[in-house]
Amino acid sequence: DIQMTQSPSTLSASVGDRVTITCRASQSISSWLAWYQQRPGKAPKLLIYKASNSESGVPSRFSGSGSGREFTLTISGLQPDDFATYYCQHYNSYPWTFGQGTKVEIE
Amino acid sequence: EVQLLESGGGLVQPGGSLRLSCAASGFRFATYAMGWVRQAPGKGLEWVAVISGNGGDPFYAESVQGRFTISRDNSKDTLFLQLNSLRAEDTAVYFCAKDGPRIGYYGELDYWGQGTLVTVSS
Protein backbone atom coordinates (compact mmCIF):
# COMPACT_ATOMS: atom_id res chain seq x y z
CA ASP A 1 0.00 0.00 0.00
CA ILE A 2 1.09 3.56 -0.64
CA GLN A 3 1.57 5.55 2.56
CA MET A 4 0.94 9.29 2.65
CA THR A 5 2.80 11.41 5.19
CA GLN A 6 1.85 15.01 5.86
CA SER A 7 3.94 17.64 7.59
CA PRO A 8 3.58 19.40 9.85
CA SER A 9 0.86 17.73 11.91
CA THR A 10 -0.09 21.07 13.43
CA LEU A 11 0.59 24.53 12.13
CA SER A 12 0.03 27.79 14.04
CA ALA A 13 -0.52 30.84 11.90
CA SER A 14 -2.20 34.24 11.79
CA VAL A 15 -4.76 35.75 9.46
CA GLY A 16 -2.98 36.95 6.35
CA ASP A 17 -0.09 34.47 6.60
CA ARG A 18 1.07 32.30 3.73
CA VAL A 19 1.13 28.66 4.82
CA THR A 20 2.42 25.54 3.13
CA ILE A 21 1.54 21.93 3.92
CA THR A 22 3.60 19.07 2.52
CA CYS A 23 2.44 15.58 1.59
CA ARG A 24 4.89 12.82 0.71
CA ALA A 25 4.00 9.50 -0.87
CA SER A 26 5.93 6.30 -0.13
CA GLN A 27 6.20 5.73 -3.89
CA SER A 28 5.47 7.72 -7.01
CA ILE A 29 1.81 8.57 -7.56
CA SER A 30 2.32 10.78 -10.62
CA SER A 31 -0.24 13.58 -10.11
CA TRP A 32 -3.00 11.43 -8.63
CA LEU A 33 -3.44 13.51 -5.50
CA ALA A 34 -6.30 15.45 -3.96
CA TRP A 35 -6.47 17.89 -1.05
CA TYR A 36 -9.45 18.27 1.28
CA GLN A 37 -10.40 20.73 3.99
CA GLN A 38 -12.38 19.59 7.01
CA ARG A 39 -13.84 21.94 9.58
CA PRO A 40 -14.80 20.52 13.01
CA GLY A 41 -17.98 18.46 12.90
CA LYS A 42 -18.30 18.84 9.14
CA ALA A 43 -17.72 16.69 6.10
CA PRO A 44 -14.51 17.10 4.11
CA LYS A 45 -14.51 19.47 1.15
CA LEU A 46 -12.51 18.87 -2.03
CA LEU A 47 -10.08 21.73 -2.70
CA ILE A 48 -7.55 20.45 -5.24
CA TYR A 49 -7.52 17.48 -7.64
CA LYS A 50 -4.80 15.99 -9.81
CA ALA A 51 -2.24 17.75 -7.61
CA SER A 52 -2.70 21.26 -8.95
CA ASN A 53 -6.24 21.73 -10.26
CA SER A 54 -8.61 23.83 -8.18
CA GLU A 55 -12.11 22.52 -7.64
CA SER A 56 -14.85 24.85 -8.84
CA GLY A 57 -15.75 27.48 -6.27
CA VAL A 58 -12.57 27.14 -4.24
CA PRO A 59 -10.96 30.51 -3.47
CA SER A 60 -7.87 31.30 -5.52
CA ARG A 61 -5.73 31.60 -2.39
CA PHE A 62 -5.62 27.78 -2.31
CA SER A 63 -3.10 26.21 -4.68
CA GLY A 64 -1.48 22.83 -5.08
CA SER A 65 1.74 21.71 -6.69
CA GLY A 66 4.00 18.72 -7.05
CA SER A 67 4.23 15.37 -8.77
CA GLY A 68 5.80 12.01 -8.17
CA ARG A 69 6.26 11.70 -4.42
CA GLU A 70 6.18 15.24 -3.04
CA PHE A 71 3.27 17.64 -3.04
CA THR A 72 2.35 20.92 -1.41
CA LEU A 73 -0.82 22.80 -0.58
CA THR A 74 -0.34 26.54 -0.20
CA ILE A 75 -2.79 29.02 1.28
CA SER A 76 -1.81 32.54 0.28
CA GLY A 77 -3.34 34.96 2.75
CA LEU A 78 -4.94 32.85 5.47
CA GLN A 79 -8.56 33.79 6.23
CA PRO A 80 -10.55 33.04 9.42
CA ASP A 81 -12.54 30.34 7.57
CA ASP A 82 -9.31 28.53 6.70
CA PHE A 83 -8.57 27.39 10.24
CA ALA A 84 -9.33 23.72 9.77
CA THR A 85 -7.69 20.35 9.17
CA TYR A 86 -6.31 19.52 5.73
CA TYR A 87 -5.85 16.06 4.27
CA CYS A 88 -4.10 14.78 1.18
CA GLN A 89 -5.35 11.62 -0.55
CA HIS A 90 -3.77 9.58 -3.33
CA TYR A 91 -5.77 7.72 -5.95
CA ASN A 92 -2.94 6.26 -8.00
CA SER A 93 -3.98 2.71 -7.17
CA TYR A 94 -6.10 0.77 -4.69
CA PRO A 95 -6.26 1.13 -1.78
CA TRP A 96 -6.60 4.90 -1.78
CA THR A 97 -5.06 6.38 1.35
CA PHE A 98 -5.20 9.69 3.16
CA GLY A 99 -2.47 11.52 4.97
CA GLN A 100 -2.85 11.82 8.71
CA GLY A 101 -3.98 15.45 8.47
CA THR A 102 -2.55 18.89 9.20
CA LYS A 103 -4.43 21.07 11.65
CA VAL A 104 -4.09 24.79 10.96
CA GLU A 105 -4.59 26.69 14.22
CA ILE A 106 -4.79 30.34 15.12
CA GLU A 107 -1.48 31.56 16.51
CA GLU B 1 -28.08 20.78 -5.73
CA VAL B 2 -26.20 17.59 -4.92
CA GLN B 3 -27.31 16.03 -1.66
CA LEU B 4 -26.12 12.85 0.05
CA LEU B 5 -27.95 11.66 3.16
CA GLU B 6 -26.58 8.74 5.15
CA SER B 7 -28.62 6.63 7.55
CA GLY B 8 -28.45 3.31 9.35
CA GLY B 9 -25.78 4.00 11.93
CA GLY B 10 -26.14 3.11 15.58
CA LEU B 11 -24.85 1.03 18.46
CA VAL B 12 -24.02 -2.59 17.70
CA GLN B 13 -22.25 -5.32 19.65
CA PRO B 14 -18.93 -6.76 18.50
CA GLY B 15 -19.54 -9.41 15.87
CA GLY B 16 -22.80 -7.78 14.84
CA SER B 17 -23.98 -6.32 11.55
CA LEU B 18 -25.37 -3.05 10.22
CA ARG B 19 -26.46 -1.79 6.82
CA LEU B 20 -25.74 1.82 6.01
CA SER B 21 -27.64 3.67 3.28
CA CYS B 22 -26.88 6.86 1.40
CA ALA B 23 -29.73 8.52 -0.46
CA ALA B 24 -28.50 10.68 -3.34
CA SER B 25 -30.21 13.50 -5.20
CA GLY B 26 -29.37 16.38 -7.50
CA PHE B 27 -27.26 14.45 -10.03
CA ARG B 28 -27.44 11.46 -12.37
CA PHE B 29 -26.58 8.87 -9.74
CA ALA B 30 -25.92 5.97 -12.11
CA THR B 31 -23.28 7.97 -13.95
CA TYR B 32 -20.88 8.30 -11.04
CA ALA B 33 -18.75 6.05 -8.91
CA MET B 34 -19.52 6.32 -5.21
CA GLY B 35 -17.50 5.60 -2.13
CA TRP B 36 -17.43 5.34 1.64
CA VAL B 37 -14.88 7.00 3.91
CA ARG B 38 -14.81 6.69 7.68
CA GLN B 39 -13.40 8.72 10.55
CA ALA B 40 -12.86 7.28 14.02
CA PRO B 41 -13.52 9.71 16.89
CA GLY B 42 -10.76 12.32 16.98
CA LYS B 43 -8.85 10.62 14.17
CA GLY B 44 -8.16 11.15 10.49
CA LEU B 45 -9.94 10.00 7.37
CA GLU B 46 -9.79 6.38 6.20
CA TRP B 47 -11.01 5.29 2.77
CA VAL B 48 -13.26 2.23 3.02
CA ALA B 49 -14.67 1.24 -0.37
CA VAL B 50 -15.66 2.42 -3.85
CA ILE B 51 -18.05 1.13 -6.50
CA SER B 52 -18.45 2.10 -10.13
CA GLY B 53 -21.57 3.71 -11.56
CA ASN B 54 -22.97 0.44 -12.91
CA GLY B 55 -22.30 -1.43 -9.68
CA GLY B 56 -19.25 -3.27 -10.86
CA ASP B 57 -15.62 -2.98 -9.82
CA PRO B 58 -15.97 -2.74 -6.04
CA PHE B 59 -12.71 -2.15 -4.21
CA TYR B 60 -12.08 -2.23 -0.48
CA ALA B 61 -9.53 -1.21 2.11
CA GLU B 62 -7.67 -4.18 3.52
CA SER B 63 -9.04 -3.45 6.97
CA VAL B 64 -12.61 -4.20 5.82
CA GLN B 65 -12.04 -6.66 2.98
CA GLY B 66 -14.22 -9.75 3.47
CA ARG B 67 -16.37 -8.10 6.16
CA PHE B 68 -17.92 -5.10 4.40
CA THR B 69 -19.82 -5.06 1.09
CA ILE B 70 -20.54 -1.96 -0.96
CA SER B 71 -23.51 -1.99 -3.35
CA ARG B 72 -25.94 0.37 -5.02
CA ASP B 73 -29.49 0.50 -6.34
CA ASN B 74 -29.49 2.87 -9.28
CA SER B 75 -33.28 2.64 -9.60
CA LYS B 76 -33.51 4.23 -6.14
CA ASP B 77 -30.42 6.48 -6.27
CA THR B 78 -29.11 4.80 -3.15
CA LEU B 79 -25.70 3.56 -2.06
CA PHE B 80 -25.27 0.88 0.60
CA LEU B 81 -22.56 -0.46 2.87
CA GLN B 82 -23.18 -3.78 4.58
CA LEU B 83 -21.02 -4.09 7.69
CA ASN B 84 -20.54 -7.60 9.10
CA SER B 85 -18.34 -9.07 11.84
CA LEU B 86 -18.00 -5.64 13.37
CA ARG B 87 -15.11 -4.84 15.69
CA ALA B 88 -14.51 -2.06 18.18
CA GLU B 89 -12.03 -0.51 15.75
CA ASP B 90 -14.82 -0.06 13.20
CA THR B 91 -16.34 2.62 15.45
CA ALA B 92 -16.42 5.76 13.32
CA VAL B 93 -18.49 8.27 11.44
CA TYR B 94 -19.11 6.81 7.98
CA PHE B 95 -19.35 9.30 5.11
CA CYS B 96 -20.64 8.51 1.66
CA ALA B 97 -19.06 10.50 -1.14
CA LYS B 98 -19.60 11.06 -4.83
CA ASP B 99 -16.74 10.67 -7.29
CA GLY B 100 -15.83 13.65 -9.42
CA PRO B 101 -16.89 14.31 -12.99
CA ARG B 102 -13.55 13.68 -14.64
CA ILE B 103 -13.75 10.97 -17.26
CA GLY B 104 -11.61 7.87 -17.28
CA TYR B 105 -10.65 7.52 -13.66
CA TYR B 106 -11.96 7.58 -10.10
CA GLY B 107 -10.61 9.13 -6.95
CA GLU B 108 -11.65 12.74 -6.46
CA LEU B 109 -14.52 12.85 -3.99
CA ASP B 110 -16.32 16.08 -4.77
CA TYR B 111 -19.47 15.82 -2.64
CA TRP B 112 -19.86 14.28 0.79
CA GLY B 113 -22.74 13.50 3.10
CA GLN B 114 -22.73 14.58 6.73
CA GLY B 115 -22.01 11.08 7.96
CA THR B 116 -23.62 8.46 10.18
CA LEU B 117 -22.05 7.24 13.41
CA VAL B 118 -21.42 3.54 13.96
CA THR B 119 -20.48 2.53 17.49
CA VAL B 120 -19.31 -1.02 18.13
CA SER B 121 -19.42 -1.79 21.83
CA SER B 122 -20.76 -4.34 24.27
PDB file of C-alpha atoms in Angstrom:
ATOM      1  CA  ASP A   1       0.000   0.000   0.000  1.00  0.00           C
ATOM      2  CA  ILE A   2       1.087   3.559  -0.641  1.00  0.00           C
ATOM      3  CA  GLN A   3       1.575   5.549   2.560  1.00  0.00           C
ATOM      4  CA  MET A   4       0.940   9.292   2.646  1.00  0.00           C
ATOM      5  CA  THR A   5       2.798  11.413   5.193  1.00  0.00           C
ATOM      6  CA  GLN A   6       1.852  15.011   5.862  1.00  0.00           C
ATOM      7  CA  SER A   7       3.940  17.642   7.586  1.00  0.00           C
ATOM      8  CA  PRO A   8       3.576  19.405   9.854  1.00  0.00           C
ATOM      9  CA  SER A   9       0.859  17.726  11.915  1.00  0.00           C
ATOM     10  CA  THR A  10      -0.092  21.067  13.429  1.00  0.00           C
ATOM     11  CA  LEU A  11       0.593  24.533  12.133  1.00  0.00           C
ATOM     12  CA  SER A  12       0.028  27.786  14.045  1.00  0.00           C
ATOM     13  CA  ALA A  13      -0.517  30.844  11.898  1.00  0.00           C
ATOM     14  CA  SER A  14      -2.198  34.236  11.788  1.00  0.00           C
ATOM     15  CA  VAL A  15      -4.762  35.752   9.461  1.00  0.00           C
ATOM     16  CA  GLY A  16      -2.980  36.946   6.346  1.00  0.00           C
ATOM     17  CA  ASP A  17      -0.091  34.470   6.604  1.00  0.00           C
ATOM     18  CA  ARG A  18       1.065  32.304   3.732  1.00  0.00           C
ATOM     19  CA  VAL A  19       1.131  28.662   4.818  1.00  0.00           C
ATOM     20  CA  THR A  20       2.422  25.542   3.135  1.00  0.00           C
ATOM     21  CA  ILE A  21       1.538  21.931   3.919  1.00  0.00           C
ATOM     22  CA  THR A  22       3.602  19.073   2.522  1.00  0.00           C
ATOM     23  CA  CYS A  23       2.435  15.581   1.591  1.00  0.00           C
ATOM     24  CA  ARG A  24       4.891  12.824   0.708  1.00  0.00           C
ATOM     25  CA  ALA A  25       4.000   9.495  -0.868  1.00  0.00           C
ATOM     26  CA  SER A  26       5.927   6.300  -0.134  1.00  0.00           C
ATOM     27  CA  GLN A  27       6.201   5.732  -3.894  1.00  0.00           C
ATOM     28  CA  SER A  28       5.473   7.724  -7.013  1.00  0.00           C
ATOM     29  CA  ILE A  29       1.808   8.569  -7.562  1.00  0.00           C
ATOM     30  CA  SER A  30       2.315  10.779 -10.623  1.00  0.00           C
ATOM     31  CA  SER A  31      -0.238  13.578 -10.107  1.00  0.00           C
ATOM     32  CA  TRP A  32      -2.999  11.429  -8.633  1.00  0.00           C
ATOM     33  CA  LEU A  33      -3.436  13.514  -5.505  1.00  0.00           C
ATOM     34  CA  ALA A  34      -6.301  15.453  -3.955  1.00  0.00           C
ATOM     35  CA  TRP A  35      -6.466  17.890  -1.049  1.00  0.00           C
ATOM     36  CA  TYR A  36      -9.454  18.275   1.278  1.00  0.00           C
ATOM     37  CA  GLN A  37     -10.397  20.733   3.989  1.00  0.00           C
ATOM     38  CA  GLN A  38     -12.384  19.594   7.014  1.00  0.00           C
ATOM     39  CA  ARG A  39     -13.845  21.936   9.583  1.00  0.00           C
ATOM     40  CA  PRO A  40     -14.803  20.515  13.011  1.00  0.00           C
ATOM     41  CA  GLY A  41     -17.983  18.462  12.900  1.00  0.00           C
ATOM     42  CA  LYS A  42     -18.299  18.844   9.137  1.00  0.00           C
ATOM     43  CA  ALA A  43     -17.723  16.692   6.097  1.00  0.00           C
ATOM     44  CA  PRO A  44     -14.508  17.097   4.113  1.00  0.00           C
ATOM     45  CA  LYS A  45     -14.512  19.470   1.150  1.00  0.00           C
ATOM     46  CA  LEU A  46     -12.509  18.870  -2.026  1.00  0.00           C
ATOM     47  CA  LEU A  47     -10.080  21.730  -2.702  1.00  0.00           C
ATOM     48  CA  ILE A  48      -7.550  20.450  -5.240  1.00  0.00           C
ATOM     49  CA  TYR A  49      -7.520  17.479  -7.638  1.00  0.00           C
ATOM     50  CA  LYS A  50      -4.797  15.988  -9.809  1.00  0.00           C
ATOM     51  CA  ALA A  51      -2.242  17.750  -7.611  1.00  0.00           C
ATOM     52  CA  SER A  52      -2.698  21.263  -8.954  1.00  0.00           C
ATOM     53  CA  ASN A  53      -6.243  21.731 -10.259  1.00  0.00           C
ATOM     54  CA  SER A  54      -8.614  23.835  -8.177  1.00  0.00           C
ATOM     55  CA  GLU A  55     -12.113  22.520  -7.642  1.00  0.00           C
ATOM     56  CA  SER A  56     -14.854  24.847  -8.843  1.00  0.00           C
ATOM     57  CA  GLY A  57     -15.749  27.478  -6.274  1.00  0.00           C
ATOM     58  CA  VAL A  58     -12.567  27.140  -4.238  1.00  0.00           C
ATOM     59  CA  PRO A  59     -10.955  30.512  -3.475  1.00  0.00           C
ATOM     60  CA  SER A  60      -7.868  31.304  -5.524  1.00  0.00           C
ATOM     61  CA  ARG A  61      -5.729  31.597  -2.386  1.00  0.00           C
ATOM     62  CA  PHE A  62      -5.622  27.777  -2.310  1.00  0.00           C
ATOM     63  CA  SER A  63      -3.100  26.215  -4.682  1.00  0.00           C
ATOM     64  CA  GLY A  64      -1.476  22.834  -5.080  1.00  0.00           C
ATOM     65  CA  SER A  65       1.738  21.708  -6.686  1.00  0.00           C
ATOM     66  CA  GLY A  66       3.997  18.718  -7.053  1.00  0.00           C
ATOM     67  CA  SER A  67       4.227  15.370  -8.773  1.00  0.00           C
ATOM     68  CA  GLY A  68       5.804  12.010  -8.172  1.00  0.00           C
ATOM     69  CA  ARG A  69       6.259  11.697  -4.419  1.00  0.00           C
ATOM     70  CA  GLU A  70       6.181  15.243  -3.041  1.00  0.00           C
ATOM     71  CA  PHE A  71       3.272  17.644  -3.041  1.00  0.00           C
ATOM     72  CA  THR A  72       2.350  20.923  -1.408  1.00  0.00           C
ATOM     73  CA  LEU A  73      -0.822  22.801  -0.576  1.00  0.00           C
ATOM     74  CA  THR A  74      -0.337  26.537  -0.197  1.00  0.00           C
ATOM     75  CA  ILE A  75      -2.786  29.019   1.278  1.00  0.00           C
ATOM     76  CA  SER A  76      -1.812  32.543   0.280  1.00  0.00           C
ATOM     77  CA  GLY A  77      -3.335  34.956   2.754  1.00  0.00           C
ATOM     78  CA  LEU A  78      -4.940  32.854   5.470  1.00  0.00           C
ATOM     79  CA  GLN A  79      -8.563  33.790   6.227  1.00  0.00           C
ATOM     80  CA  PRO A  80     -10.555  33.038   9.415  1.00  0.00           C
ATOM     81  CA  ASP A  81     -12.545  30.340   7.575  1.00  0.00           C
ATOM     82  CA  ASP A  82      -9.306  28.533   6.697  1.00  0.00           C
ATOM     83  CA  PHE A  83      -8.566  27.394  10.241  1.00  0.00           C
ATOM     84  CA  ALA A  84      -9.331  23.721   9.768  1.00  0.00           C
ATOM     85  CA  THR A  85      -7.688  20.347   9.172  1.00  0.00           C
ATOM     86  CA  TYR A  86      -6.309  19.520   5.732  1.00  0.00           C
ATOM     87  CA  TYR A  87      -5.847  16.058   4.271  1.00  0.00           C
ATOM     88  CA  CYS A  88      -4.096  14.779   1.176  1.00  0.00           C
ATOM     89  CA  GLN A  89      -5.347  11.619  -0.546  1.00  0.00           C
ATOM     90  CA  HIS A  90      -3.770   9.581  -3.329  1.00  0.00           C
ATOM     91  CA  TYR A  91      -5.766   7.719  -5.951  1.00  0.00           C
ATOM     92  CA  ASN A  92      -2.935   6.260  -7.998  1.00  0.00           C
ATOM     93  CA  SER A  93      -3.976   2.706  -7.172  1.00  0.00           C
ATOM     94  CA  TYR A  94      -6.099   0.774  -4.690  1.00  0.00           C
ATOM     95  CA  PRO A  95      -6.259   1.127  -1.780  1.00  0.00           C
ATOM     96  CA  TRP A  96      -6.604   4.897  -1.782  1.00  0.00           C
ATOM     97  CA  THR A  97      -5.064   6.377   1.348  1.00  0.00           C
ATOM     98  CA  PHE A  98      -5.204   9.689   3.159  1.00  0.00           C
ATOM     99  CA  GLY A  99      -2.466  11.515   4.971  1.00  0.00           C
ATOM    100  CA  GLN A 100      -2.851  11.821   8.715  1.00  0.00           C
ATOM    101  CA  GLY A 101      -3.980  15.446   8.469  1.00  0.00           C
ATOM    102  CA  THR A 102      -2.554  18.890   9.204  1.00  0.00           C
ATOM    103  CA  LYS A 103      -4.428  21.071  11.649  1.00  0.00           C
ATOM    104  CA  VAL A 104      -4.092  24.792  10.960  1.00  0.00           C
ATOM    105  CA  GLU A 105      -4.589  26.689  14.217  1.00  0.00           C
ATOM    106  CA  ILE A 106      -4.793  30.339  15.124  1.00  0.00           C
ATOM    107  CA  GLU A 107      -1.483  31.557  16.509  1.00  0.00           C
TER     108      GLU A 107
ATOM    109  CA  GLU B   1     -28.080  20.784  -5.730  1.00  0.00           C
ATOM    110  CA  VAL B   2     -26.201  17.589  -4.919  1.00  0.00           C
ATOM    111  CA  GLN B   3     -27.305  16.027  -1.656  1.00  0.00           C
ATOM    112  CA  LEU B   4     -26.121  12.854   0.052  1.00  0.00           C
ATOM    113  CA  LEU B   5     -27.949  11.658   3.164  1.00  0.00           C
ATOM    114  CA  GLU B   6     -26.576   8.737   5.150  1.00  0.00           C
ATOM    115  CA  SER B   7     -28.620   6.630   7.546  1.00  0.00           C
ATOM    116  CA  GLY B   8     -28.452   3.314   9.349  1.00  0.00           C
ATOM    117  CA  GLY B   9     -25.779   4.003  11.931  1.00  0.00           C
ATOM    118  CA  GLY B  10     -26.142   3.105  15.579  1.00  0.00           C
ATOM    119  CA  LEU B  11     -24.850   1.028  18.457  1.00  0.00           C
ATOM    120  CA  VAL B  12     -24.020  -2.590  17.704  1.00  0.00           C
ATOM    121  CA  GLN B  13     -22.250  -5.322  19.647  1.00  0.00           C
ATOM    122  CA  PRO B  14     -18.926  -6.759  18.503  1.00  0.00           C
ATOM    123  CA  GLY B  15     -19.543  -9.406  15.871  1.00  0.00           C
ATOM    124  CA  GLY B  16     -22.804  -7.779  14.843  1.00  0.00           C
ATOM    125  CA  SER B  17     -23.979  -6.319  11.549  1.00  0.00           C
ATOM    126  CA  LEU B  18     -25.370  -3.051  10.218  1.00  0.00           C
ATOM    127  CA  ARG B  19     -26.456  -1.788   6.824  1.00  0.00           C
ATOM    128  CA  LEU B  20     -25.744   1.820   6.007  1.00  0.00           C
ATOM    129  CA  SER B  21     -27.637   3.673   3.284  1.00  0.00           C
ATOM    130  CA  CYS B  22     -26.877   6.859   1.398  1.00  0.00           C
ATOM    131  CA  ALA B  23     -29.729   8.520  -0.464  1.00  0.00           C
ATOM    132  CA  ALA B  24     -28.501  10.678  -3.339  1.00  0.00           C
ATOM    133  CA  SER B  25     -30.210  13.505  -5.198  1.00  0.00           C
ATOM    134  CA  GLY B  26     -29.370  16.377  -7.499  1.00  0.00           C
ATOM    135  CA  PHE B  27     -27.262  14.450 -10.026  1.00  0.00           C
ATOM    136  CA  ARG B  28     -27.436  11.461 -12.370  1.00  0.00           C
ATOM    137  CA  PHE B  29     -26.585   8.869  -9.740  1.00  0.00           C
ATOM    138  CA  ALA B  30     -25.923   5.965 -12.110  1.00  0.00           C
ATOM    139  CA  THR B  31     -23.280   7.973 -13.948  1.00  0.00           C
ATOM    140  CA  TYR B  32     -20.876   8.304 -11.043  1.00  0.00           C
ATOM    141  CA  ALA B  33     -18.748   6.048  -8.908  1.00  0.00           C
ATOM    142  CA  MET B  34     -19.521   6.318  -5.206  1.00  0.00           C
ATOM    143  CA  GLY B  35     -17.497   5.599  -2.128  1.00  0.00           C
ATOM    144  CA  TRP B  36     -17.434   5.338   1.640  1.00  0.00           C
ATOM    145  CA  VAL B  37     -14.875   6.997   3.913  1.00  0.00           C
ATOM    146  CA  ARG B  38     -14.809   6.690   7.685  1.00  0.00           C
ATOM    147  CA  GLN B  39     -13.397   8.720  10.551  1.00  0.00           C
ATOM    148  CA  ALA B  40     -12.856   7.281  14.017  1.00  0.00           C
ATOM    149  CA  PRO B  41     -13.520   9.708  16.888  1.00  0.00           C
ATOM    150  CA  GLY B  42     -10.763  12.319  16.981  1.00  0.00           C
ATOM    151  CA  LYS B  43      -8.850  10.621  14.173  1.00  0.00           C
ATOM    152  CA  GLY B  44      -8.164  11.152  10.490  1.00  0.00           C
ATOM    153  CA  LEU B  45      -9.939  10.001   7.367  1.00  0.00           C
ATOM    154  CA  GLU B  46      -9.794   6.384   6.196  1.00  0.00           C
ATOM    155  CA  TRP B  47     -11.005   5.293   2.771  1.00  0.00           C
ATOM    156  CA  VAL B  48     -13.260   2.226   3.023  1.00  0.00           C
ATOM    157  CA  ALA B  49     -14.671   1.243  -0.373  1.00  0.00           C
ATOM    158  CA  VAL B  50     -15.661   2.417  -3.849  1.00  0.00           C
ATOM    159  CA  ILE B  51     -18.054   1.131  -6.495  1.00  0.00           C
ATOM    160  CA  SER B  52     -18.452   2.099 -10.134  1.00  0.00           C
ATOM    161  CA  GLY B  53     -21.567   3.706 -11.561  1.00  0.00           C
ATOM    162  CA  ASN B  54     -22.968   0.441 -12.905  1.00  0.00           C
ATOM    163  CA  GLY B  55     -22.298  -1.432  -9.680  1.00  0.00           C
ATOM    164  CA  GLY B  56     -19.252  -3.270 -10.856  1.00  0.00           C
ATOM    165  CA  ASP B  57     -15.620  -2.979  -9.818  1.00  0.00           C
ATOM    166  CA  PRO B  58     -15.972  -2.739  -6.041  1.00  0.00           C
ATOM    167  CA  PHE B  59     -12.709  -2.154  -4.208  1.00  0.00           C
ATOM    168  CA  TYR B  60     -12.075  -2.231  -0.480  1.00  0.00           C
ATOM    169  CA  ALA B  61      -9.534  -1.207   2.108  1.00  0.00           C
ATOM    170  CA  GLU B  62      -7.671  -4.183   3.515  1.00  0.00           C
ATOM    171  CA  SER B  63      -9.040  -3.447   6.973  1.00  0.00           C
ATOM    172  CA  VAL B  64     -12.608  -4.202   5.821  1.00  0.00           C
ATOM    173  CA  GLN B  65     -12.043  -6.665   2.975  1.00  0.00           C
ATOM    174  CA  GLY B  66     -14.220  -9.746   3.466  1.00  0.00           C
ATOM    175  CA  ARG B  67     -16.374  -8.104   6.156  1.00  0.00           C
ATOM    176  CA  PHE B  68     -17.925  -5.099   4.399  1.00  0.00           C
ATOM    177  CA  THR B  69     -19.822  -5.061   1.095  1.00  0.00           C
ATOM    178  CA  ILE B  70     -20.539  -1.959  -0.963  1.00  0.00           C
ATOM    179  CA  SER B  71     -23.510  -1.991  -3.346  1.00  0.00           C
ATOM    180  CA  ARG B  72     -25.935   0.365  -5.021  1.00  0.00           C
ATOM    181  CA  ASP B  73     -29.490   0.496  -6.342  1.00  0.00           C
ATOM    182  CA  ASN B  74     -29.490   2.871  -9.284  1.00  0.00           C
ATOM    183  CA  SER B  75     -33.281   2.644  -9.597  1.00  0.00           C
ATOM    184  CA  LYS B  76     -33.512   4.226  -6.136  1.00  0.00           C
ATOM    185  CA  ASP B  77     -30.425   6.475  -6.271  1.00  0.00           C
ATOM    186  CA  THR B  78     -29.115   4.798  -3.147  1.00  0.00           C
ATOM    187  CA  LEU B  79     -25.703   3.558  -2.064  1.00  0.00           C
ATOM    188  CA  PHE B  80     -25.272   0.883   0.598  1.00  0.00           C
ATOM    189  CA  LEU B  81     -22.564  -0.458   2.871  1.00  0.00           C
ATOM    190  CA  GLN B  82     -23.176  -3.784   4.579  1.00  0.00           C
ATOM    191  CA  LEU B  83     -21.017  -4.087   7.691  1.00  0.00           C
ATOM    192  CA  ASN B  84     -20.542  -7.601   9.099  1.00  0.00           C
ATOM    193  CA  SER B  85     -18.343  -9.070  11.836  1.00  0.00           C
ATOM    194  CA  LEU B  86     -18.005  -5.638  13.368  1.00  0.00           C
ATOM    195  CA  ARG B  87     -15.110  -4.841  15.689  1.00  0.00           C
ATOM    196  CA  ALA B  88     -14.505  -2.057  18.185  1.00  0.00           C
ATOM    197  CA  GLU B  89     -12.025  -0.508  15.751  1.00  0.00           C
ATOM    198  CA  ASP B  90     -14.819  -0.058  13.202  1.00  0.00           C
ATOM    199  CA  THR B  91     -16.344   2.618  15.452  1.00  0.00           C
ATOM    200  CA  ALA B  92     -16.424   5.758  13.318  1.00  0.00           C
ATOM    201  CA  VAL B  93     -18.491   8.267  11.438  1.00  0.00           C
ATOM    202  CA  TYR B  94     -19.113   6.812   7.982  1.00  0.00           C
ATOM    203  CA  PHE B  95     -19.345   9.296   5.113  1.00  0.00           C
ATOM    204  CA  CYS B  96     -20.644   8.510   1.658  1.00  0.00           C
ATOM    205  CA  ALA B  97     -19.057  10.501  -1.136  1.00  0.00           C
ATOM    206  CA  LYS B  98     -19.604  11.063  -4.827  1.00  0.00           C
ATOM    207  CA  ASP B  99     -16.742  10.670  -7.288  1.00  0.00           C
ATOM    208  CA  GLY B 100     -15.828  13.649  -9.416  1.00  0.00           C
ATOM    209  CA  PRO B 101     -16.893  14.306 -12.989  1.00  0.00           C
ATOM    210  CA  ARG B 102     -13.553  13.683 -14.638  1.00  0.00           C
ATOM    211  CA  ILE B 103     -13.748  10.970 -17.262  1.00  0.00           C
ATOM    212  CA  GLY B 104     -11.609   7.867 -17.283  1.00  0.00           C
ATOM    213  CA  TYR B 105     -10.647   7.516 -13.664  1.00  0.00           C
ATOM    214  CA  TYR B 106     -11.956   7.582 -10.103  1.00  0.00           C
ATOM    215  CA  GLY B 107     -10.615   9.130  -6.949  1.00  0.00           C
ATOM    216  CA  GLU B 108     -11.648  12.736  -6.459  1.00  0.00           C
ATOM    217  CA  LEU B 109     -14.519  12.849  -3.988  1.00  0.00           C
ATOM    218  CA  ASP B 110     -16.320  16.077  -4.770  1.00  0.00           C
ATOM    219  CA  TYR B 111     -19.467  15.816  -2.642  1.00  0.00           C
ATOM    220  CA  TRP B 112     -19.856  14.276   0.788  1.00  0.00           C
ATOM    221  CA  GLY B 113     -22.735  13.501   3.095  1.00  0.00           C
ATOM    222  CA  GLN B 114     -22.728  14.582   6.730  1.00  0.00           C
ATOM    223  CA  GLY B 115     -22.005  11.083   7.963  1.00  0.00           C
ATOM    224  CA  THR B 116     -23.625   8.460  10.176  1.00  0.00           C
ATOM    225  CA  LEU B 117     -22.055   7.244  13.414  1.00  0.00           C
ATOM    226  CA  VAL B 118     -21.424   3.540  13.956  1.00  0.00           C
ATOM    227  CA  THR B 119     -20.481   2.535  17.490  1.00  0.00           C
ATOM    228  CA  VAL B 120     -19.307  -1.016  18.132  1.00  0.00           C
ATOM    229  CA  SER B 121     -19.416  -1.791  21.830  1.00  0.00           C
ATOM    230  CA  SER B 122     -20.758  -4.345  24.269  1.00  0.00           C
TER     231      SER B 122
END
